[in-house]
Short mmCIF file of C-alpha atoms in Angstrom, two decimals:
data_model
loop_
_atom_site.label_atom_id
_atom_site.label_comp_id
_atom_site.label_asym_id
_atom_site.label_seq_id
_atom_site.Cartn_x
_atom_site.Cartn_y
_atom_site.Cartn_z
CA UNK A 1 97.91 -38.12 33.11
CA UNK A 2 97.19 -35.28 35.61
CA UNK A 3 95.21 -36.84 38.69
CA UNK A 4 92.14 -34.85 40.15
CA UNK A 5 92.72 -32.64 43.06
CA UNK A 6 89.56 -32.30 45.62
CA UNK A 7 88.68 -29.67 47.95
CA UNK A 8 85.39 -30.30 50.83
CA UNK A 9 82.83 -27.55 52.02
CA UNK A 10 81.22 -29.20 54.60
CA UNK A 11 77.63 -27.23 55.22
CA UNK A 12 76.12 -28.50 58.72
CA UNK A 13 72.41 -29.26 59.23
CA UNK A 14 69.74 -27.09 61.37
CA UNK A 15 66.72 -28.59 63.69
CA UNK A 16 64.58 -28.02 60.29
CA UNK A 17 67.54 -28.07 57.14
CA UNK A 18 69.40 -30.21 55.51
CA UNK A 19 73.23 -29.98 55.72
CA UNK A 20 75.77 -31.12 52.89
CA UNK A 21 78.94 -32.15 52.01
CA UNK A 22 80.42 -31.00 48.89
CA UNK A 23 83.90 -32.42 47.36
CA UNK A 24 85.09 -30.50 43.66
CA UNK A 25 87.95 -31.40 41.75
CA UNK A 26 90.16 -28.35 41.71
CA UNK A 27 90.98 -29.61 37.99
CA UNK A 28 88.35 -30.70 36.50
CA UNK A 29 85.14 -29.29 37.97
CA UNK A 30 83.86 -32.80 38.87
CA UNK A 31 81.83 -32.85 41.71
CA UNK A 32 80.11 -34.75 44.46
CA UNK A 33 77.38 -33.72 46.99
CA UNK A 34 76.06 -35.65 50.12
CA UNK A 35 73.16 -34.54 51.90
CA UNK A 36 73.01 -34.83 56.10
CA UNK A 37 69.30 -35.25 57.43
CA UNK A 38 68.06 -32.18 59.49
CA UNK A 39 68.60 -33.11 63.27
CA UNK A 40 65.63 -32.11 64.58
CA UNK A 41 64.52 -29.79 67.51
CA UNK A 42 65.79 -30.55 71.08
CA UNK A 43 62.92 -29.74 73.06
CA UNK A 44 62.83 -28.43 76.60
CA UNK A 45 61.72 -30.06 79.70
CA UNK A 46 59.37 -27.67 80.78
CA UNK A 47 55.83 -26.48 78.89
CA UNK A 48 55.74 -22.21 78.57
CA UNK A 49 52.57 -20.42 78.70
CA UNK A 50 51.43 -17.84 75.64
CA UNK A 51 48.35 -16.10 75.67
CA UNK A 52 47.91 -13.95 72.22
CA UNK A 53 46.27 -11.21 73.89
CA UNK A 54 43.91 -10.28 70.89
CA UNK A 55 39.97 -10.83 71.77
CA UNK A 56 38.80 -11.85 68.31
CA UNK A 57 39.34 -14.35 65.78
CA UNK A 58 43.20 -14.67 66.07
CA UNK A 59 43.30 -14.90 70.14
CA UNK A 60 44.30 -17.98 71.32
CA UNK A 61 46.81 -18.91 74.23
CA UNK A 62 49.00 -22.00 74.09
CA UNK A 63 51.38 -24.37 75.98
CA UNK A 64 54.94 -24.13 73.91
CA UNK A 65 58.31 -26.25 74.07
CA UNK A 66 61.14 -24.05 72.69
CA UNK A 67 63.96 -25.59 70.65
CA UNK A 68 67.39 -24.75 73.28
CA UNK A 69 69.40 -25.09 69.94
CA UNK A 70 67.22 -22.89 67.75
CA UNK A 71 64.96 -20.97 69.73
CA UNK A 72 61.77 -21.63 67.54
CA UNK A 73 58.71 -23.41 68.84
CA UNK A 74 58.76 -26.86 68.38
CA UNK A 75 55.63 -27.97 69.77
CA UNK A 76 52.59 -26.83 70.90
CA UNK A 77 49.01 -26.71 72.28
CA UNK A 78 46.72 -24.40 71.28
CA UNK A 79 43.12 -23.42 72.05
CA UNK A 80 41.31 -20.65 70.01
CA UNK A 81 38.71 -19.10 71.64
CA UNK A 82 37.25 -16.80 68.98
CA UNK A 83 35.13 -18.15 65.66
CA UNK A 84 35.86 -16.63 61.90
CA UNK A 85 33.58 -14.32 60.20
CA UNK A 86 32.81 -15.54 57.01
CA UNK A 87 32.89 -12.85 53.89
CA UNK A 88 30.66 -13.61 50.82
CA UNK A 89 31.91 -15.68 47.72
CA UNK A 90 34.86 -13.67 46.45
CA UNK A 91 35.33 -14.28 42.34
CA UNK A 92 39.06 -15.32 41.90
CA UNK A 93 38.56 -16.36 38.44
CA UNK A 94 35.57 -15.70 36.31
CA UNK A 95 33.48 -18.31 34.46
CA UNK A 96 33.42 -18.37 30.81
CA UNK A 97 31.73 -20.20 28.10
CA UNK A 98 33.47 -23.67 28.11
CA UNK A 99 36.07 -22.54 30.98
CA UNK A 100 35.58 -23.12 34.67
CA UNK A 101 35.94 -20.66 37.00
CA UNK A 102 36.81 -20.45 41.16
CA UNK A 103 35.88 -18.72 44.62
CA UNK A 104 36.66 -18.48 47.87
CA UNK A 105 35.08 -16.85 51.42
CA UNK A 106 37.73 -15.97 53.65
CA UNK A 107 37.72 -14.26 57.46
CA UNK A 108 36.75 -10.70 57.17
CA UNK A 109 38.65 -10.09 60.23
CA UNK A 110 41.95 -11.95 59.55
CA UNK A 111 41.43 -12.47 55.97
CA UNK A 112 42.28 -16.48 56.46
CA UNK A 113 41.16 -18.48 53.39
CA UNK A 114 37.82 -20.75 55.50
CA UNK A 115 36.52 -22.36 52.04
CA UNK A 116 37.17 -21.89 48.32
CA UNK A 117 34.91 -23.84 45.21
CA UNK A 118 34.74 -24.33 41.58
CA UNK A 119 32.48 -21.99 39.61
CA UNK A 120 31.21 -24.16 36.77
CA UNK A 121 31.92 -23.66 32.75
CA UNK A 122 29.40 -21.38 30.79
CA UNK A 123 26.89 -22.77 28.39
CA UNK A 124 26.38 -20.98 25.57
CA UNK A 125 23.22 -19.00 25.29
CA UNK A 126 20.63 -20.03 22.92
CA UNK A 127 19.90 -18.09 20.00
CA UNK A 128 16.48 -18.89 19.63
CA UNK A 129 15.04 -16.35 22.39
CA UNK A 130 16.80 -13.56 20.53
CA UNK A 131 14.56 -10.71 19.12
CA UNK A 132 15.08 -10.35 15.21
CA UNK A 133 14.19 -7.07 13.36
CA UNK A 134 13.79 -7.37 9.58
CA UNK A 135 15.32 -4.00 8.38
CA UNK A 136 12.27 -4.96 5.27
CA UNK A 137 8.92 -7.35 5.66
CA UNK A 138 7.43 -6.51 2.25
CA UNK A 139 9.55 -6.88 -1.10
CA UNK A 140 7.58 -5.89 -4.78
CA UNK A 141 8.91 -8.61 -6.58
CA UNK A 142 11.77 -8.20 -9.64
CA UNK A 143 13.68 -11.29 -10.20
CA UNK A 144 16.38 -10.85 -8.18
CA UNK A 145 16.95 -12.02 -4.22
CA UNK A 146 15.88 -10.14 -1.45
CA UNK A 147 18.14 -10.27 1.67
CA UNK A 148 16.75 -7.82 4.12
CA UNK A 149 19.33 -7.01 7.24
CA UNK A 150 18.74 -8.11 10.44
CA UNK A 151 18.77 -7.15 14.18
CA UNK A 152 19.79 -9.18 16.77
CA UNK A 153 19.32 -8.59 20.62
CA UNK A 154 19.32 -11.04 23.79
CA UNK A 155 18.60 -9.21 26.94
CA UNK A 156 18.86 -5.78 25.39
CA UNK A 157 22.07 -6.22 23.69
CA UNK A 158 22.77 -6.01 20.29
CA UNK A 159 24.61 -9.18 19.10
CA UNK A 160 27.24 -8.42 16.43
CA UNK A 161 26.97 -10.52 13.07
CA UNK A 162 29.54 -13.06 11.80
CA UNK A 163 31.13 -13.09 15.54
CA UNK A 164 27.94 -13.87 17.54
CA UNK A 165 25.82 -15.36 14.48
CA UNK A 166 25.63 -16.39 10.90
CA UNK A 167 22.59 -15.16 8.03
CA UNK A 168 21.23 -17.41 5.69
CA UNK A 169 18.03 -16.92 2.78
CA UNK A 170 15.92 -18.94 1.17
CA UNK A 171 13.03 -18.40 -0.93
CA UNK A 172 13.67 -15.49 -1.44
CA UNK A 173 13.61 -14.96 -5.59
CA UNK A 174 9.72 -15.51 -6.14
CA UNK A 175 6.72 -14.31 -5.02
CA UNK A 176 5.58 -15.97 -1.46
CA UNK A 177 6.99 -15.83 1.58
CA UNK A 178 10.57 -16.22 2.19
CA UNK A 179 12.98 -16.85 4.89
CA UNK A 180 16.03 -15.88 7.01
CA UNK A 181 17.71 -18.50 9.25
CA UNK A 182 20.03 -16.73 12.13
CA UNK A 183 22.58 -19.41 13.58
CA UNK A 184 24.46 -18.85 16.88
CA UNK A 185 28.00 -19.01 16.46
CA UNK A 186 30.63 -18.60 19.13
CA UNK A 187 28.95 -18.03 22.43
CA UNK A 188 25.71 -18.65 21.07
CA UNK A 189 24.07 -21.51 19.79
CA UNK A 190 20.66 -22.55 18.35
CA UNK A 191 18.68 -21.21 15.41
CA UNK A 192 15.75 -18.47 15.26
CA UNK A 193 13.87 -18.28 11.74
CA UNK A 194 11.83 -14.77 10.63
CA UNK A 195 10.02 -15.18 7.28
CA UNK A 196 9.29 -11.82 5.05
CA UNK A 197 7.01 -11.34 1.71
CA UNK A 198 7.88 -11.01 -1.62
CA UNK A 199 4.55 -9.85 -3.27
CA UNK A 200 3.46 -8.55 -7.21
CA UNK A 201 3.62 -5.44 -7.99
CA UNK A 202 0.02 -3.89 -7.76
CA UNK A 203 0.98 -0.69 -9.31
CA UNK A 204 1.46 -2.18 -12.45
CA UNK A 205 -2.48 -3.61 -12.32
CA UNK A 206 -4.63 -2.11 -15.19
CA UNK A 207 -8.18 -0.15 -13.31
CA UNK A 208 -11.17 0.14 -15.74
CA UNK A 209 -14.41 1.14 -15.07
CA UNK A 210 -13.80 4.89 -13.28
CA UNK A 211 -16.18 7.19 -15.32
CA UNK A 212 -17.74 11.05 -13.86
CA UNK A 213 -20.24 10.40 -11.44
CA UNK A 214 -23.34 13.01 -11.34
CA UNK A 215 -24.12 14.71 -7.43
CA UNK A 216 -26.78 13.15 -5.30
CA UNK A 217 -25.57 14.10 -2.13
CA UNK A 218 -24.56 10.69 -1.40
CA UNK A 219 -21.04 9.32 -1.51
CA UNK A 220 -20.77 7.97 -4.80
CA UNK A 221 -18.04 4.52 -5.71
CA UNK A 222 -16.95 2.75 -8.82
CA UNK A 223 -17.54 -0.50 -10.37
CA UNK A 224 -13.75 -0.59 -11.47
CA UNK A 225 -11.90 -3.92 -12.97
CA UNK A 226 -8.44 -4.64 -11.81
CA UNK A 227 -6.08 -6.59 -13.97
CA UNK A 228 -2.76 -7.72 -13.45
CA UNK A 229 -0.68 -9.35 -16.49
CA UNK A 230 -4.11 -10.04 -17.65
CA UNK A 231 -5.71 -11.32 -14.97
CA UNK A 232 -8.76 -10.01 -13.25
CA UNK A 233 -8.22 -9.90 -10.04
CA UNK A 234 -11.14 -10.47 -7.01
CA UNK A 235 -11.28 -7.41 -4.73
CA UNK A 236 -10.89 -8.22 -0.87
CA UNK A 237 -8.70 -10.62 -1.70
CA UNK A 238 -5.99 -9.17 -3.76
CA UNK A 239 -7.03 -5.45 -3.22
CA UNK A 240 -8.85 -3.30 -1.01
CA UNK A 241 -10.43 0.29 -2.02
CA UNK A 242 -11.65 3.08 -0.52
CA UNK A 243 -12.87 6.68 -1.62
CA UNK A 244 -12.41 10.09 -0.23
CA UNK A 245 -14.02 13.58 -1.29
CA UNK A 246 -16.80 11.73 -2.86
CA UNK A 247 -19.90 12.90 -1.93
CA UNK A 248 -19.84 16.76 -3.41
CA UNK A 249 -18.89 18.11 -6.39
CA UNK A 250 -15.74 18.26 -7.54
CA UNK A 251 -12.56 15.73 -7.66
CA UNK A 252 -12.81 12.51 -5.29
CA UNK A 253 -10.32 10.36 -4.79
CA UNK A 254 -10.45 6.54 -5.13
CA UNK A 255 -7.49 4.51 -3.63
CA UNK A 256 -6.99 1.26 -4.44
CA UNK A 257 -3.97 -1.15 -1.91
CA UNK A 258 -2.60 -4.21 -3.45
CA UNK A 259 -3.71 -7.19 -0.50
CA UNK A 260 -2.24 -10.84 -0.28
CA UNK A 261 0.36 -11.89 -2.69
CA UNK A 262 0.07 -7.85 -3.89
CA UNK A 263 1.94 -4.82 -2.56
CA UNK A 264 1.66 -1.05 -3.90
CA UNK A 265 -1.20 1.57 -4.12
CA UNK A 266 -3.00 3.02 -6.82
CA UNK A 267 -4.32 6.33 -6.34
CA UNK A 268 -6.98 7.36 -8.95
CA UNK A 269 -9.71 10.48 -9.66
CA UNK A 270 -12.98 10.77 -10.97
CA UNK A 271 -14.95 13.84 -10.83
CA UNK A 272 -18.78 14.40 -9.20
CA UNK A 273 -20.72 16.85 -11.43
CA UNK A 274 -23.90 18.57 -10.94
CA UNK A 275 -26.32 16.36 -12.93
CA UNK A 276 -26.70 17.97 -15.87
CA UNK A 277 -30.54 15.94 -16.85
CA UNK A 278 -31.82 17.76 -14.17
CA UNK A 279 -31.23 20.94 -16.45
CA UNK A 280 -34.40 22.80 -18.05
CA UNK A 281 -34.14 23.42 -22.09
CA UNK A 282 -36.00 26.12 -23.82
CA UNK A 283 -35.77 27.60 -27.48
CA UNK A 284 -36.65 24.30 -29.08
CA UNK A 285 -38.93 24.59 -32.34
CA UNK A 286 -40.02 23.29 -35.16
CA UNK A 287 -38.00 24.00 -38.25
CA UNK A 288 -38.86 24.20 -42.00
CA UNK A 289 -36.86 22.13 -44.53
CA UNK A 290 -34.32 24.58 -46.61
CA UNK A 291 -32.09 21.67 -47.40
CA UNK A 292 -29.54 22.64 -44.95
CA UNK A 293 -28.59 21.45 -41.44
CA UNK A 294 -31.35 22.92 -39.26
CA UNK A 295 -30.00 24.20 -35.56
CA UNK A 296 -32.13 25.51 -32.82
CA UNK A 297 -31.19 28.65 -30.26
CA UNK A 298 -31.52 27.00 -27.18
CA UNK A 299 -31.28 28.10 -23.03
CA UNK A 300 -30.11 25.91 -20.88
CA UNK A 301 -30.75 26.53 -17.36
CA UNK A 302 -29.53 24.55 -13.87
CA UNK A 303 -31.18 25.71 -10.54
CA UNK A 304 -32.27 28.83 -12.31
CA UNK A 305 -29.08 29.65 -13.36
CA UNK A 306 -28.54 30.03 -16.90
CA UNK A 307 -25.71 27.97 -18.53
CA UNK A 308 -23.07 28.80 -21.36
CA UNK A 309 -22.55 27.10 -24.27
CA UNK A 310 -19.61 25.54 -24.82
CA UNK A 311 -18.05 26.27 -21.21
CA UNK A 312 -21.53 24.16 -19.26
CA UNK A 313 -22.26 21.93 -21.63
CA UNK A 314 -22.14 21.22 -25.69
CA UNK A 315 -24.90 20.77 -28.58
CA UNK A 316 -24.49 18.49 -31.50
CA UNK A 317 -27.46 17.19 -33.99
CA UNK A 318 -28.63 14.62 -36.07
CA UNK A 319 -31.05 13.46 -38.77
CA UNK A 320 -31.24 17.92 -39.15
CA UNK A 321 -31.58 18.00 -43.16
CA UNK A 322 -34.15 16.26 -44.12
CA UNK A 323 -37.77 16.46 -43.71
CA UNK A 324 -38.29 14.60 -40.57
CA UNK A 325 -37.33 14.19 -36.77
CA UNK A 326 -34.26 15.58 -35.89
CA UNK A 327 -32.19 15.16 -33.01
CA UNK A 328 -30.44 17.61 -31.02
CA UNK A 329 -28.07 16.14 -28.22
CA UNK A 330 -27.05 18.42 -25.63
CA UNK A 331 -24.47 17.10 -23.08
CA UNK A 332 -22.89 18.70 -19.97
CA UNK A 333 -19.47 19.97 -19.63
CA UNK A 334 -17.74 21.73 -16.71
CA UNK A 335 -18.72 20.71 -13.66
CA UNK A 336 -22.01 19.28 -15.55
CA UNK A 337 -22.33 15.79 -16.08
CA UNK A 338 -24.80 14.19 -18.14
CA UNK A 339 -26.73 14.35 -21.42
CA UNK A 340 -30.22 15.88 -22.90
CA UNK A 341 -31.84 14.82 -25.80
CA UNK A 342 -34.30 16.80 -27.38
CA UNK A 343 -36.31 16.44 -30.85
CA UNK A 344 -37.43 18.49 -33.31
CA UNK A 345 -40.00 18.33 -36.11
CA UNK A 346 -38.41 20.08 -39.73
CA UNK A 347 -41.43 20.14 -41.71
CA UNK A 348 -41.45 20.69 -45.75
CA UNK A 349 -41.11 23.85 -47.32
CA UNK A 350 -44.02 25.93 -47.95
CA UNK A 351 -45.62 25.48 -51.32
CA UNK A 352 -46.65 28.30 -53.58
CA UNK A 353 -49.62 28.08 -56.20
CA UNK A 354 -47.95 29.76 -59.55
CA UNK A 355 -51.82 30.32 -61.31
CA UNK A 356 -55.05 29.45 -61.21
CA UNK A 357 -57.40 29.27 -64.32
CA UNK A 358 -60.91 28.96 -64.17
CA UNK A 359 -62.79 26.59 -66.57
CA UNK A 360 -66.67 26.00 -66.97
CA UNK A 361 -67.77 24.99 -63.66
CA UNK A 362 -64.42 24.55 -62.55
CA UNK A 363 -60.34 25.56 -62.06
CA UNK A 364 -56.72 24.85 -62.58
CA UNK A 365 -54.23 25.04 -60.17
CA UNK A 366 -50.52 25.23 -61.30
CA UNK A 367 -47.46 24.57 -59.43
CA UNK A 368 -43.68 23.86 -59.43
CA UNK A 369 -42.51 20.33 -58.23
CA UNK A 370 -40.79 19.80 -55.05
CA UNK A 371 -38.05 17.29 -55.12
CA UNK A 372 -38.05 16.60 -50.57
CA UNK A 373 -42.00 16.28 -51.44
CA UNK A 374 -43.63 12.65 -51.32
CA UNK A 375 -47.34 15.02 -52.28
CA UNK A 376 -49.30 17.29 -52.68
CA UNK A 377 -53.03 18.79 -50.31
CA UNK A 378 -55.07 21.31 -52.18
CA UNK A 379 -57.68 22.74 -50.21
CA UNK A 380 -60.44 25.16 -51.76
CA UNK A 381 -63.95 26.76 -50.67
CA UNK A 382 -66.51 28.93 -51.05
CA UNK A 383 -65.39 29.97 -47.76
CA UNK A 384 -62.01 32.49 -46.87
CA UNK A 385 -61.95 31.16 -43.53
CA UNK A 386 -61.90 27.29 -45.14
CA UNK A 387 -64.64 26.32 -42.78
CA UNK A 388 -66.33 24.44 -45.28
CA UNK A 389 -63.84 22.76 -47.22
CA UNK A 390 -63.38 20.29 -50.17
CA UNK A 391 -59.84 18.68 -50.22
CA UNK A 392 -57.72 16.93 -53.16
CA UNK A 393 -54.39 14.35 -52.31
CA UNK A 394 -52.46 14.18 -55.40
CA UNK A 395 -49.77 11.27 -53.97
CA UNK A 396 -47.46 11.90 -57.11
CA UNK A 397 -44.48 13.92 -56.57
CA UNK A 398 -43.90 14.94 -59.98
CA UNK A 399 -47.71 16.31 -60.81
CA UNK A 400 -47.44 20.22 -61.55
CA UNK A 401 -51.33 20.58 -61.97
CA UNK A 402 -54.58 19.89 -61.26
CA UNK A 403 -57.82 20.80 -62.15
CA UNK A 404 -61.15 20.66 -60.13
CA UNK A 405 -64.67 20.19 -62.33
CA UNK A 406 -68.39 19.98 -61.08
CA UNK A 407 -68.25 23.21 -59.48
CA UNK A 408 -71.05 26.31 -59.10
CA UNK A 409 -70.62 28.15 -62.33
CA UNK A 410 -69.75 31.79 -61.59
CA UNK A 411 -68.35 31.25 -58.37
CA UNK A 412 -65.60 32.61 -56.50
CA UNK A 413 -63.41 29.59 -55.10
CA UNK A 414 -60.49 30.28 -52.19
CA UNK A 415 -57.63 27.89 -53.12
CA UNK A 416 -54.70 26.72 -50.75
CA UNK A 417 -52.15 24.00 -50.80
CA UNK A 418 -49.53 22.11 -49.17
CA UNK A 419 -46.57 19.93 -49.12
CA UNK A 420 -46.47 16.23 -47.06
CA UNK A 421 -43.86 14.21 -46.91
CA UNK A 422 -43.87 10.68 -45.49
CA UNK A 423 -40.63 9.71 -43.24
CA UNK A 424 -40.66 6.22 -41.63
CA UNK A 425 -44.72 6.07 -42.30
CA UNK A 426 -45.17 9.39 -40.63
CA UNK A 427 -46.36 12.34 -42.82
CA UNK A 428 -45.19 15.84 -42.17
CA UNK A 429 -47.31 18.60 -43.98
CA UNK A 430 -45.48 22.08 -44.85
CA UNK A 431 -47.19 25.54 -44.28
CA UNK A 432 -50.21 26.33 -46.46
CA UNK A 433 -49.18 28.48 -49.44
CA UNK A 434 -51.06 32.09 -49.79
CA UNK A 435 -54.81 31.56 -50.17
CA UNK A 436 -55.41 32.75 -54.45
CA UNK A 437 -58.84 33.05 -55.52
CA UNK A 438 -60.24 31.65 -59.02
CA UNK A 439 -64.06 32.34 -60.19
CA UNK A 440 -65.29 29.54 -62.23
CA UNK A 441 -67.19 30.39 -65.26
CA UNK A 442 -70.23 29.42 -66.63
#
């Protein structure tokens, strides 16, 4: 068994150090160390003087004992003269949210430390002063979710989504209003709610009732019906209107804005014509039955100025065949707006006697039957002017002839007759054939 074999290092001890005494086996490595206290500063007998010889913060003077084994002062008196000057609070450590920060003012002069302090934690800021933009306020509703982006900003700065707050919806698939929630997250806390619109679709509405307006000089509107999926819907409340270029001739402009749980515009025309009523019509007469459609040459004139056919307005009849009252309808077109109606007789055909023969105190008057005739007038007389005249009805359509009796013998008789026709308890009467004489005999 080898045995150890121990070598000492013996360190000695200062006025201020410890000393030591260290024994190692020379072998093994084993080792042993014992510590010898410090032995403290032998003072002098006698006090020495100092004086600093600064005149601000760090002058002082002093009564020192030296050490006579070290040299250093061991003990002393001291009297400072001079007071600090105090900076501001210096940041050594900035607050943040959750994590508490620290300061200190020191001399400005000799930059010792006079006073440090905590700086308190953060709180986090709360979302709910935050100014929220809605990159949309008004949706046209379609079934689907609307999730307008948002905006964020505290102080003028723009907070960054998903780090300094979350985005939620909610309803926001039907028509109402609908909402977005923004909830602080990290530094920020608290909630802030904007709400948006989802509204109908008011240009898919149905307007009825626009139709040409005729120029009065005032502005003229429309009494128009709006309908949405069927529904009529009350204007002020679900839609305003308003009109432009409507007071002269020519193309105004009615726009009509989708209001409360509507959104959209729809823009429609209607044009302002000169009123075409107010239009003179000449050329009108009355017409004789030929068993065609009877048409009349007609002027049309507006403020003296004559119009064209076809181009300013257009003419169509009725009730033109027949013996009767015809119609002729004459409405503007153009800039014309507006219709006429005018009426015209068309009277029966003029009759023609085909012989007379004279009897004994008396005459026969021959004819051919008329089928648009409802009778016959024969006039005669003594007279050729007719002034004193005898007159004969014959109320059968079909009679060809007539004869007259009880008349001067040997006299010359003027002879005349005529068509009527009764329409609707009105008769018309045709031209008077050519006058034909007849002398009676004896």
């Amino acid at each position: 068994m080898v045995e150890h074999n121990y070598i000492t290092n013996t360190v000695e001890p200062t006025c201020e150090d410890f000393g030591y005494i260290e024994t190692v086996c020379t072998v093994c490595g084993e080792s042993d160390t014992e510590y010898i206290p410090p032995k403290g500063h032998t003072l002098e007998d006698e006090w020495t003087y100092v004086d600093s010889g600064t005149r601000d913060c760090t002058y002082y003077i002093a009564e020192v004992k030296y050490c006579t084994i070290c040299g250093e002062v061991a003990e002393e008196m001291r009297t400072t003269y001079e007071q600090h000057t105090s900076s501001n609070w210096i940041i050594d450590k900035a607050a943040s949210i959750g994590v508490k920060g620290s300061k200190h003012r020191e001399c400005t002069v000799c930059k010792e430390v006079l006073e440090t302090a905590e700086i308190p934690a953060l709180a986090k800021t709360s979302i709910s002063s935050a100014s929220v933009t809605l990159s949309t306020s008004t949706y046209v509703y379609d079934g689907k979710a609307k999730t307008p982006s948002v905006i964020v900003k505290i102080g003028g700065k723009t907070l960054k989504k998903d780090t300094a707050y979350t985005v939620s919806y909610s309803n926001n698939t039907k028509v109402g209003t609908a909402k977005v929630t923004i909830t602080g997250k990290g530094n920020y806390t608290g909630t802030i709610t904007k709400t948006y619109s989802i509204k109908n679709d008011f240009t898919k509405a149905s307007v009825s009732g626009i139709s040409t307006k005729a120029f009065t000089g005032k502005a003229q509107t429309q009494k128009i019906t709006v309908k949405f999926n069927g529904k009529t819907l009350k204007g002020g409340t679900d839609y305003t209107v308003s009109y432009s270029n409507n007071t002269k001739v020519g193309t105004a402009t009615i726009k009509i804005v989708g209001k409360g749980s509507y959104t959209g515009t729809i823009i429609k025309t209607f044009s302002i014509k000169n009123n075409f009523t107010k239009s003179t019509v000449s050329g009108i007469a009355t017409k004789t039955f030929t068993g065609k459609a009877q048409t009349q040459k007609i002027t049309v004139k507006f403020n003296g100025k004559t119009l064209k056919n076809g181009t300013d307005y257009t003419v169509s009849y009725s009730n033109n065949t027949k013996v009767g009252t015809a119609t002729v309808k004459i409405v503007g077109k153009g800039s014309y707006t507006g219709t006429i109606t005018k009426t015209f007789k068309i009277n029966p055909a003029k009759q023609t006697i085909n012989k007379l023969s004279a009897k004994s105190k008396g005459f026969t008057a021959s004819w051919s039957k008329k089928d648009h005739a409802t009778g016959y007038e024969i006039q005669y007389s003594t007279d050729s002017k007719f002034k004193s005249v005898s007159k004969s009805t014959i109320t059968n359509k079909t009679t060809t002839s007539k004869t007259f009796t009880k008349l001067k013998a040997n006299k010359k008789y003027y002879v005349r007759m005529r068509i009527y026709t009764t329409v609707k308890g009105t008769k018309y009467y045709g031209a008077w054939s050519a006058t034909k004489t007849v002398t009676t005999k004896k």
